[in-house]
XYZ file of C-alpha atoms in Angstrom:
627
model
C -101.870 11.712 40.492
C -103.854 12.190 36.795
C -102.369 13.155 33.713
C -101.997 16.719 32.873
C -102.390 17.582 29.178
C -101.120 20.817 27.881
C -101.780 21.847 23.790
C -101.672 24.947 21.864
C -101.842 25.495 17.953
C -101.073 28.630 15.399
C -100.821 29.577 11.853
C -97.972 30.311 10.132
C -97.404 31.478 7.053
C -94.575 29.246 5.246
C -94.898 25.102 4.221
C -94.170 22.324 6.595
C -91.214 21.304 5.217
C -89.503 24.952 5.215
C -90.220 24.553 8.580
C -89.093 21.216 9.713
C -85.603 21.925 10.039
C -85.514 24.768 12.376
C -88.548 22.754 14.463
C -86.882 19.546 14.797
C -83.708 20.861 15.599
C -84.261 19.674 19.457
C -80.497 20.391 20.462
C -82.095 24.531 20.048
C -85.005 24.138 20.052
C -84.748 23.247 23.586
C -81.176 25.660 24.544
C -84.069 28.638 22.822
C -87.008 27.902 25.048
C -84.991 27.720 28.230
C -84.522 24.280 29.066
C -80.977 22.731 30.775
C -78.444 21.414 29.530
C -77.981 17.346 30.504
C -76.444 13.973 30.913
C -76.597 11.027 29.176
C -75.770 7.215 29.783
C -76.115 4.529 27.659
C -76.537 0.469 27.975
C -75.725 -2.257 25.938
C -79.717 -3.865 25.412
C -78.227 -7.676 24.677
C -80.910 -7.872 21.555
C -79.420 -4.622 19.839
C -79.404 -1.081 21.080
C -79.133 0.165 24.014
C -81.303 2.004 26.724
C -80.631 6.186 26.699
C -80.980 6.608 30.584
C -80.984 10.914 31.063
C -80.098 12.738 34.324
C -80.438 16.807 35.837
C -77.510 16.907 37.913
C -76.522 20.647 38.717
C -73.750 21.391 42.144
C -72.883 18.040 42.127
C -76.768 17.000 42.847
C -79.042 14.746 40.737
C -82.392 16.336 41.215
C -84.376 14.684 38.134
C -83.698 10.541 36.354
C -85.526 9.573 33.443
C -84.967 6.794 30.572
C -85.694 8.332 27.375
C -87.850 6.580 24.670
C -86.500 6.556 20.825
C -87.938 10.005 18.969
C -91.229 8.773 17.139
C -91.181 11.478 14.047
C -92.739 10.880 10.003
C -91.072 14.646 8.327
C -92.156 16.624 7.579
C -95.666 16.368 9.671
C -94.828 16.177 13.437
C -92.379 14.106 15.970
C -93.162 13.464 19.776
C -90.985 12.505 22.535
C -91.432 9.551 25.316
C -89.535 10.632 29.126
C -90.323 8.108 31.881
C -88.733 9.008 35.133
C -88.028 7.733 37.486
C -85.850 10.400 39.810
C -87.690 13.296 40.811
C -91.641 15.685 40.914
C -92.654 14.569 37.186
C -93.306 10.349 36.454
C -93.283 10.433 32.725
C -93.445 13.105 30.425
C -94.610 13.214 26.556
C -94.135 16.378 24.638
C -93.401 17.024 20.593
C -94.732 18.976 18.063
C -97.332 18.363 14.714
C -96.813 20.451 11.309
C -100.512 20.565 9.480
C -100.168 21.814 6.299
C -103.623 24.337 5.150
C -103.389 25.875 1.298
C -102.540 23.900 -0.601
C -99.235 23.063 1.783
C -98.156 26.808 1.941
C -99.089 26.819 4.837
C -98.864 25.342 8.473
C -101.184 24.912 11.194
C -98.093 24.117 14.353
C -99.763 22.182 17.036
C -97.401 21.733 20.691
C -98.146 19.336 23.042
C -97.200 17.971 26.429
C -99.024 15.662 28.176
C -97.184 15.029 32.282
C -97.750 13.053 34.905
C -96.553 14.633 37.821
C -95.159 12.243 40.899
C -96.215 14.572 43.912
C -97.792 17.884 44.434
C -94.306 19.390 43.639
C -94.233 18.347 40.028
C -98.234 19.240 39.540
C -97.103 22.723 40.475
C -94.163 22.471 38.353
C -96.294 21.046 35.436
C -99.193 23.476 36.202
C -97.703 26.604 36.454
C -93.836 26.513 34.455
C -93.390 23.694 31.756
C -96.651 22.582 30.138
C -97.682 26.535 28.944
C -94.153 27.323 29.332
C -93.157 25.270 26.379
C -95.446 25.432 24.860
C -96.326 28.812 24.291
C -92.205 29.200 23.734
C -91.856 26.355 21.301
C -94.643 28.425 19.016
C -92.663 32.399 19.486
C -89.713 30.634 18.289
C -92.128 29.323 15.023
C -93.350 32.440 14.759
C -89.349 33.738 14.308
C -88.964 30.937 12.274
C -91.698 32.486 9.847
C -90.209 35.822 9.901
C -86.636 34.292 9.171
C -87.882 31.729 6.072
C -89.265 35.591 4.997
C -86.002 37.362 5.703
C -87.314 39.362 7.911
C -84.572 38.623 10.049
C -81.036 36.824 9.993
C -81.004 34.347 11.955
C -83.736 31.334 12.668
C -82.821 31.807 16.732
C -80.838 35.395 17.131
C -81.775 34.915 21.157
C -78.851 32.099 20.613
C -76.399 34.694 19.005
C -73.162 35.376 21.408
C -73.297 37.806 23.773
C -69.871 38.585 24.240
C -67.011 36.309 24.304
C -66.022 36.751 20.632
C -62.471 38.336 20.604
C -63.273 41.035 17.788
C -59.651 41.787 17.089
C -58.503 38.595 16.601
C -61.273 38.140 14.228
C -61.083 40.243 12.496
C -56.103 40.387 12.458
C -57.075 36.467 11.721
C -59.751 37.104 8.591
C -57.027 39.901 7.092
C -54.548 37.480 6.723
C -56.622 34.353 5.904
C -57.413 37.093 2.900
C -53.799 37.636 2.764
C -52.972 33.745 2.123
C -54.651 33.409 -0.600
C -58.210 32.200 0.977
C -60.924 33.450 -1.984
C -62.887 36.860 0.171
C -66.269 35.622 -0.192
C -65.399 32.458 1.699
C -63.438 34.643 4.810
C -66.110 37.250 3.949
C -68.914 34.766 5.541
C -66.404 32.632 7.616
C -66.185 35.629 9.616
C -69.988 36.539 9.782
C -70.646 33.216 10.817
C -68.193 32.832 13.841
C -69.284 36.473 15.412
C -72.250 35.542 15.281
C -73.470 32.004 15.262
C -74.804 29.728 17.902
C -72.053 27.622 19.734
C -73.414 24.309 17.670
C -72.806 25.824 15.144
C -69.063 27.404 15.408
C -68.163 23.909 17.191
C -68.051 21.378 14.368
C -68.831 23.177 11.320
C -68.484 21.171 7.611
C -67.464 22.926 4.966
C -69.696 21.515 2.315
C -72.949 22.602 3.965
C -71.765 25.711 5.308
C -71.125 26.266 1.223
C -74.179 24.721 0.275
C -76.067 27.606 1.974
C -73.347 30.425 1.071
C -73.926 29.866 -2.260
C -69.960 29.496 -2.849
C -67.952 26.628 -4.375
C -67.900 22.968 -1.464
C -64.168 23.716 -3.609
C -62.830 26.886 -2.509
C -64.528 26.544 0.841
C -62.538 23.483 1.774
C -59.264 25.316 0.925
C -60.894 28.589 2.183
C -60.997 26.414 5.827
C -57.891 24.694 6.114
C -56.182 28.097 5.197
C -58.136 29.138 8.355
C -56.650 26.705 10.175
C -52.964 27.534 9.490
C -53.802 31.116 10.160
C -54.645 30.174 13.901
C -58.690 31.175 12.949
C -59.761 27.165 12.632
C -58.739 23.999 14.573
C -59.353 20.568 12.015
C -60.446 17.422 13.758
C -61.272 14.158 11.888
C -63.749 12.480 12.868
C -64.987 8.899 13.338
C -69.382 8.300 11.945
C -71.602 5.728 12.941
C -72.052 3.329 10.014
C -75.920 3.268 10.957
C -77.032 6.097 12.842
C -74.464 8.751 11.025
C -73.640 9.900 14.306
C -69.598 10.471 15.485
C -68.953 8.839 18.365
C -64.924 9.312 18.793
C -62.601 13.154 17.755
C -58.828 12.917 16.613
C -57.295 16.541 16.179
C -54.672 14.319 13.774
C -54.542 11.196 11.593
C -51.877 9.899 13.168
C -54.482 9.388 16.401
C -56.804 6.954 14.325
C -57.611 4.181 15.385
C -59.288 1.880 12.450
C -61.907 0.845 15.362
C -64.514 2.877 17.020
C -67.755 1.614 19.036
C -71.404 3.044 18.596
C -72.413 3.586 22.418
C -76.404 4.262 20.655
C -77.114 1.964 18.227
C -74.440 -0.561 20.439
C -72.315 -1.326 17.629
C -68.375 -1.737 16.806
C -67.266 -0.914 13.652
C -63.794 -0.270 10.754
C -63.493 3.424 10.420
C -63.104 4.208 6.625
C -61.969 7.152 4.828
C -65.245 7.000 2.316
C -68.236 7.462 4.189
C -67.057 7.308 8.463
C -63.964 9.935 8.656
C -64.595 12.832 8.011
C -62.858 16.935 8.553
C -64.741 18.763 10.817
C -63.543 22.832 11.644
C -63.946 24.447 15.256
C -63.301 27.594 15.873
C -60.169 28.920 17.202
C -60.673 29.641 21.069
C -58.274 33.172 21.087
C -61.543 34.283 18.851
C -64.484 32.443 20.422
C -65.083 30.112 23.510
C -67.208 27.392 22.766
C -68.650 26.001 25.176
C -71.739 22.916 23.943
C -73.863 21.735 26.535
C -76.558 18.528 26.036
C -79.446 19.030 24.541
C -81.117 16.432 23.261
C -79.337 13.485 21.793
C -81.822 11.577 19.570
C -84.168 14.160 17.463
C -84.987 14.583 14.161
C -82.333 16.780 13.403
C -79.833 14.779 14.619
C -79.780 11.794 12.099
C -80.745 13.993 9.400
C -80.692 11.160 6.905
C -83.189 9.230 8.860
C -87.504 9.755 7.143
C -89.266 8.567 9.865
C -89.319 6.352 13.263
C -90.745 5.117 15.874
C -90.427 2.331 19.096
C -93.587 -0.603 18.566
C -94.308 -2.612 21.427
C -94.628 -6.857 20.711
C -96.631 -7.734 18.826
C -98.269 -3.898 17.668
C -98.170 -2.632 14.537
C -97.901 1.522 13.054
C -98.697 2.649 9.256
C -96.403 5.017 8.103
C -98.206 7.531 5.582
C -95.058 9.325 4.117
C -93.666 10.913 0.715
C -89.887 9.587 -0.083
C -88.254 11.801 -2.403
C -85.316 9.510 -3.503
C -84.691 6.527 -5.450
C -84.101 3.921 -2.377
C -84.322 3.916 1.523
C -83.174 1.076 4.104
C -86.222 0.501 6.527
C -83.561 -0.417 10.219
C -83.823 -1.947 13.570
C -81.858 -2.390 16.666
C -83.131 -5.414 17.162
C -82.438 -7.405 14.060
C -80.029 -8.444 11.946
C -80.385 -7.933 8.392
C -82.560 -4.918 6.923
C -85.027 -3.887 4.072
C -84.500 -2.038 1.159
C -86.863 0.191 -0.261
C -86.971 1.155 -4.309
C -88.516 4.062 -5.194
C -90.627 3.106 -8.818
C -93.595 5.699 -10.467
C -96.367 3.203 -10.757
C -95.503 1.013 -8.201
C -97.253 0.016 -5.272
C -98.806 2.252 -3.050
C -98.526 -0.273 0.247
C -95.631 -1.898 1.266
C -96.008 -4.424 4.172
C -93.413 -5.269 6.848
C -92.198 -8.023 9.633
C -89.672 -6.901 12.339
C -87.639 -10.274 12.941
C -84.439 -11.564 14.618
C -83.051 -12.765 11.145
C -84.294 -10.052 9.027
C -86.598 -7.136 8.487
C -88.989 -9.273 6.002
C -89.363 -8.695 2.958
C -85.576 -7.983 2.495
C -86.671 -5.692 -0.851
C -89.635 -4.226 -2.034
C -90.733 -1.468 -4.065
C -93.192 1.226 -3.321
C -94.022 4.510 -5.120
C -92.431 7.200 -3.965
C -95.458 9.654 -3.840
C -98.112 8.061 -1.603
C -96.891 4.875 -0.051
C -98.277 3.101 2.656
C -96.683 1.539 4.904
C -97.259 -0.682 7.031
C -94.349 -2.513 9.918
C -95.123 -4.756 12.391
C -92.759 -6.392 15.234
C -92.930 -10.226 15.263
C -90.193 -9.972 18.526
C -90.758 -10.450 22.139
C -89.221 -7.127 22.429
C -89.736 -3.593 21.712
C -88.422 -3.011 18.485
C -86.835 0.797 17.367
C -87.990 0.743 13.666
C -86.033 3.945 11.045
C -86.589 4.518 7.823
C -83.666 6.196 5.933
C -81.953 7.525 2.908
C -80.018 5.082 1.756
C -77.468 6.967 0.108
C -74.905 8.987 2.315
C -75.676 12.934 1.752
C -72.372 14.445 -0.562
C -72.642 17.054 1.608
C -69.401 15.323 3.742
C -66.065 16.679 3.144
C -64.681 12.731 4.182
C -60.543 11.864 4.280
C -60.771 9.967 1.284
C -61.699 13.943 -0.717
C -59.547 15.593 1.538
C -57.267 13.745 1.048
C -57.105 13.713 -2.187
C -57.139 17.520 -3.154
C -53.407 19.120 -3.709
C -54.396 21.661 -1.343
C -54.722 19.715 1.560
C -51.146 17.872 1.566
C -49.400 21.300 0.246
C -50.821 22.641 4.007
C -50.427 19.743 6.285
C -47.894 17.866 5.107
C -47.547 15.817 8.010
C -50.939 14.694 8.290
C -50.611 11.292 7.985
C -52.203 7.803 9.498
C -49.847 5.799 12.476
C -47.245 3.529 11.257
C -48.597 0.316 10.298
C -52.081 1.914 9.832
C -54.656 0.642 6.646
C -57.610 3.237 6.353
C -60.330 1.112 3.813
C -61.192 3.509 0.772
C -64.078 2.244 -0.885
C -63.937 3.500 -4.121
C -61.464 6.003 -4.909
C -60.763 7.206 -8.437
C -56.850 6.435 -9.108
C -55.007 8.116 -12.811
C -51.742 7.245 -13.695
C -49.480 9.323 -16.610
C -45.987 7.916 -17.756
C -43.777 9.431 -21.138
C -44.139 7.511 -24.343
C -40.426 6.191 -25.062
C -38.867 8.562 -21.700
C -35.571 6.037 -22.569
C -35.672 7.254 -25.994
C -35.235 10.631 -25.834
C -32.875 11.359 -23.147
C -30.531 9.910 -25.693
C -31.989 11.709 -28.657
C -32.188 14.842 -26.886
C -29.895 14.448 -23.973
C -29.758 14.060 -20.120
C -29.814 17.885 -19.657
C -32.871 18.582 -21.963
C -34.510 16.172 -20.937
C -34.706 16.289 -17.911
C -35.586 20.304 -18.085
C -38.614 19.342 -20.393
C -39.196 15.755 -17.943
C -39.483 18.676 -14.305
C -41.637 21.006 -17.278
C -43.966 18.670 -18.020
C -44.326 17.958 -14.671
C -45.500 20.693 -13.818
C -47.765 20.726 -16.336
C -49.903 17.594 -15.237
C -49.785 19.656 -11.304
C -51.643 22.230 -12.736
C -54.027 20.328 -14.896
C -54.150 18.391 -11.599
C -54.768 21.047 -9.138
C -56.764 23.044 -11.308
C -59.676 19.549 -11.286
C -60.160 19.054 -7.220
C -56.856 16.036 -7.806
C -54.296 15.925 -5.614
C -50.362 14.657 -6.709
C -49.744 11.578 -4.389
C -46.258 10.490 -5.838
C -43.708 10.676 -9.435
C -41.762 7.502 -9.869
C -39.322 8.082 -12.676
C -41.026 9.939 -15.733
C -44.309 9.246 -14.750
C -46.894 10.890 -11.922
C -49.468 9.229 -9.510
C -52.706 11.600 -8.631
C -55.907 10.687 -6.703
C -58.932 12.030 -7.472
C -62.871 12.104 -5.613
C -64.127 10.859 -8.622
C -63.877 9.225 -12.050
C -65.553 12.500 -13.803
C -62.144 15.291 -12.030
C -60.280 12.549 -12.943
C -61.524 12.447 -16.706
C -60.813 16.800 -16.651
C -57.831 16.085 -15.637
C -56.155 13.623 -18.172
C -57.710 16.222 -21.053
C -55.959 19.244 -19.580
C -53.482 17.090 -19.232
C -52.986 16.049 -23.096
C -54.081 19.715 -24.035
C -51.034 21.392 -22.037
C -48.931 19.109 -22.849
C -48.674 20.454 -26.124
C -46.862 24.332 -24.206
C -43.826 21.807 -24.602
C -41.737 22.806 -27.726
C -38.973 21.204 -28.078
C -38.270 20.678 -31.671
C -37.389 16.871 -31.611
C -40.786 15.895 -29.636
C -43.838 15.807 -31.277
C -46.219 16.856 -27.972
C -49.228 15.148 -28.777
C -47.179 11.822 -29.006
C -45.810 12.668 -26.317
C -48.018 12.477 -22.784
C -49.692 8.318 -21.909
C -52.854 8.562 -19.425
C -54.701 5.724 -17.711
C -56.967 6.136 -15.446
C -59.357 3.812 -12.991
C -61.842 3.763 -10.168
C -61.731 0.916 -6.957
C -61.017 0.123 -2.875
C -58.089 0.685 -2.280
C -56.000 1.359 1.277
C -54.286 3.873 2.809
C -51.448 4.347 4.081
C -48.655 5.338 5.805
C -45.536 5.819 3.425
C -42.177 7.424 4.208
C -44.058 10.488 6.054
C -46.400 10.780 3.312
C -50.811 9.579 3.155
C -49.514 7.235 0.320
C -52.400 4.213 -0.961
C -52.247 0.948 -2.193
C -53.532 -2.523 -3.129
C -55.432 -3.678 -6.069
C -57.347 -0.983 -7.138
C -53.661 1.188 -8.003
C -51.939 -1.791 -9.971
C -54.686 -1.699 -11.942
C -54.361 1.891 -12.709
C -50.711 1.383 -13.552
C -51.961 -1.618 -15.631
C -53.772 0.575 -17.509
C -51.926 2.818 -17.438
C -49.539 0.748 -20.254
C -52.117 0.530 -22.223
C -51.994 3.554 -24.016
C -49.950 4.958 -25.836
C -48.502 8.658 -26.928
C -51.558 10.950 -27.196
C -53.872 8.142 -25.896
C -56.043 8.303 -22.310
C -57.347 4.564 -21.588
C -59.736 4.253 -19.034
C -61.181 1.075 -17.122
C -64.093 -0.420 -17.463
C -64.629 -0.080 -13.999
C -64.286 3.382 -14.356
C -66.202 4.012 -17.238
C -70.031 3.843 -16.023
C -69.229 5.787 -13.150
C -72.044 8.741 -12.682
C -70.751 12.168 -14.992
C -68.106 10.102 -16.853
C -70.677 9.474 -20.445
C -71.360 13.711 -20.037
C -67.745 14.798 -19.410
C -67.251 12.812 -22.644
C -69.518 14.562 -24.745
C -68.052 17.898 -22.493
C -64.999 17.088 -24.062
C -65.427 16.136 -27.152
C -64.243 12.381 -26.390
C -64.782 9.534 -28.002
C -63.964 6.033 -26.378
C -63.419 3.138 -28.107
C -64.413 -0.518 -26.622
C -61.721 -2.904 -26.794
C -60.540 -6.205 -24.767
C -56.912 -6.624 -22.903
C -54.619 -8.558 -20.934
C -53.068 -6.470 -18.198
C -50.916 -7.834 -16.687
C -50.526 -9.566 -14.074
C -54.595 -10.053 -13.989
C -55.140 -13.284 -15.923
C -57.841 -12.797 -16.397
C -59.221 -10.028 -19.782
C -60.326 -6.975 -19.746
C -62.462 -4.154 -21.111
C -60.892 -0.996 -21.770
C -61.769 2.364 -23.581
C -59.201 4.324 -25.315
C -59.900 7.888 -26.521
C -56.639 8.640 -29.574
C -58.189 12.126 -29.804
C -58.246 14.725 -27.255
C -59.576 18.348 -29.466
C -57.842 20.797 -29.056
C -58.947 23.790 -26.896
C -60.273 25.766 -29.592
C -62.488 23.055 -31.146
C -64.167 23.392 -27.667
C -65.292 26.672 -28.889
C -64.329 27.920 -26.132
C -60.351 28.426 -24.375
C -59.397 26.005 -21.435
C -57.478 26.631 -19.232
C -54.434 25.349 -21.237
C -54.934 27.470 -23.891
C -54.877 30.444 -21.293
C -51.448 29.522 -19.306
C -49.251 32.149 -19.419
C -46.322 30.687 -21.020
C -45.232 27.865 -22.493
C -41.276 26.365 -21.594
C -39.010 25.836 -23.704
C -35.613 23.519 -22.961
């Protein structure tokens, strides 16, 4: 039978960049235009990647089966997908959406198309009367709602998917009231309640707190703490997702860290990988079944918003070539193919070449490194393999919108609320980079002799409380105390440095006649790779970075902060030093147990709060402890 073509266009008064995240959300788009959920299976390709097969089943019977090719898309310009059917009334369906900018990019001409090849007369009838005209018109109707949403005329881009019943409003109100009583910020609770009551099922079954915080205009840390507290009152369920390092899609889910397995497999990318806490283990939340039922079907597995870090993707036949014209907003991108063992890195440099050519080969993508002008670059890609190759251009650096296990486990509220959340005994999970802070008291042995054990013990306990306030107030977690010393972890070095400065200010509150608090506390900061482990039923960290952090602290004198060279040059440290008015003097030292000479940076004095022109947390503390 002949190929049938369907097409519809309409103009909308919003920019393509604003419309793209909504129209390319094929999971919700497929639901809202009336498509049924389907089942997908994956068969590994010998040369890398997988062949994806979809089935539409009802009442135990398969009505259609097809091979689903990789989505062909360039954001925010277009997407299309080809389905080749082996069973059912259709032989193939090739459909998608194109966004054409108008009025200098302030408006968009949306073109929706579907090319359908019927297998038999039934397929011709379905295509002519239902599939073709219905799908194109419904996509444009949904874009009309998107326009109203983006212009502030409606509150939801998918109002049809709001829950019709199924939400226990009484239970929701009861638990949100309990959540406010637990100390969660009211603004977070109110936003969360509205989201749970109104959002589509897909958006309540796997919630990312940082993404929602950004959308709500609320602090990420405050939102995460609110979600953690919501779990303790029974409003949410916490889960740990393990993400594939290539497609960055969750591939395994665990209800507790104790169930976490180190190795995971991605059936889409056809790779097995080790989970790590920095990127690949992420905490997400699901609404409790006591509040709202969530039964999420599978409507799409390869759409652009399933892999939002990918800028462009296509499938190339052997010997075929394509050219992408795509603006690159960012500093570095990666061009990869599951059928190639190596990727190419694109570094964006204003004024660089506006053209680049790459070849997909089994050993890797050549050349492996290129500089391009991100504002306007034409990328030509040739497939030199004997088999089809999928190529994807993606953002090289991961988004910071994930509440990773490294971030969550270094948050004191998590350790307080979920002290039982530990890894299985013997399991060691890598962390590529964590900021570690050690403290100790200068001359503590002499201190005990000089002021007596009872008074010294009280001073140590008071100093622990002051340090804990600094750690909590700067997004860190106290891992353990070792005698008079404290080990703490932070997601970033700037947070650790802010905490260290705050500690030196808070310690001035100690009032002991025989003790000079300006020369009492020693602080060391280092950042590096370590292992998360289960130690005596609690989450702890081990490795060279931990040892170095302790050695760096031993280089400090009372009242000083010493930063390792590895930590000193982390992003944001320079700004933090300037904001806190800290002068760091560099010097070379020998750390115990390390053969080579290393460079450290010594901060000999932390200005009191009054010198900063504003009251710090230390200066606003209610009362100074006395011993």
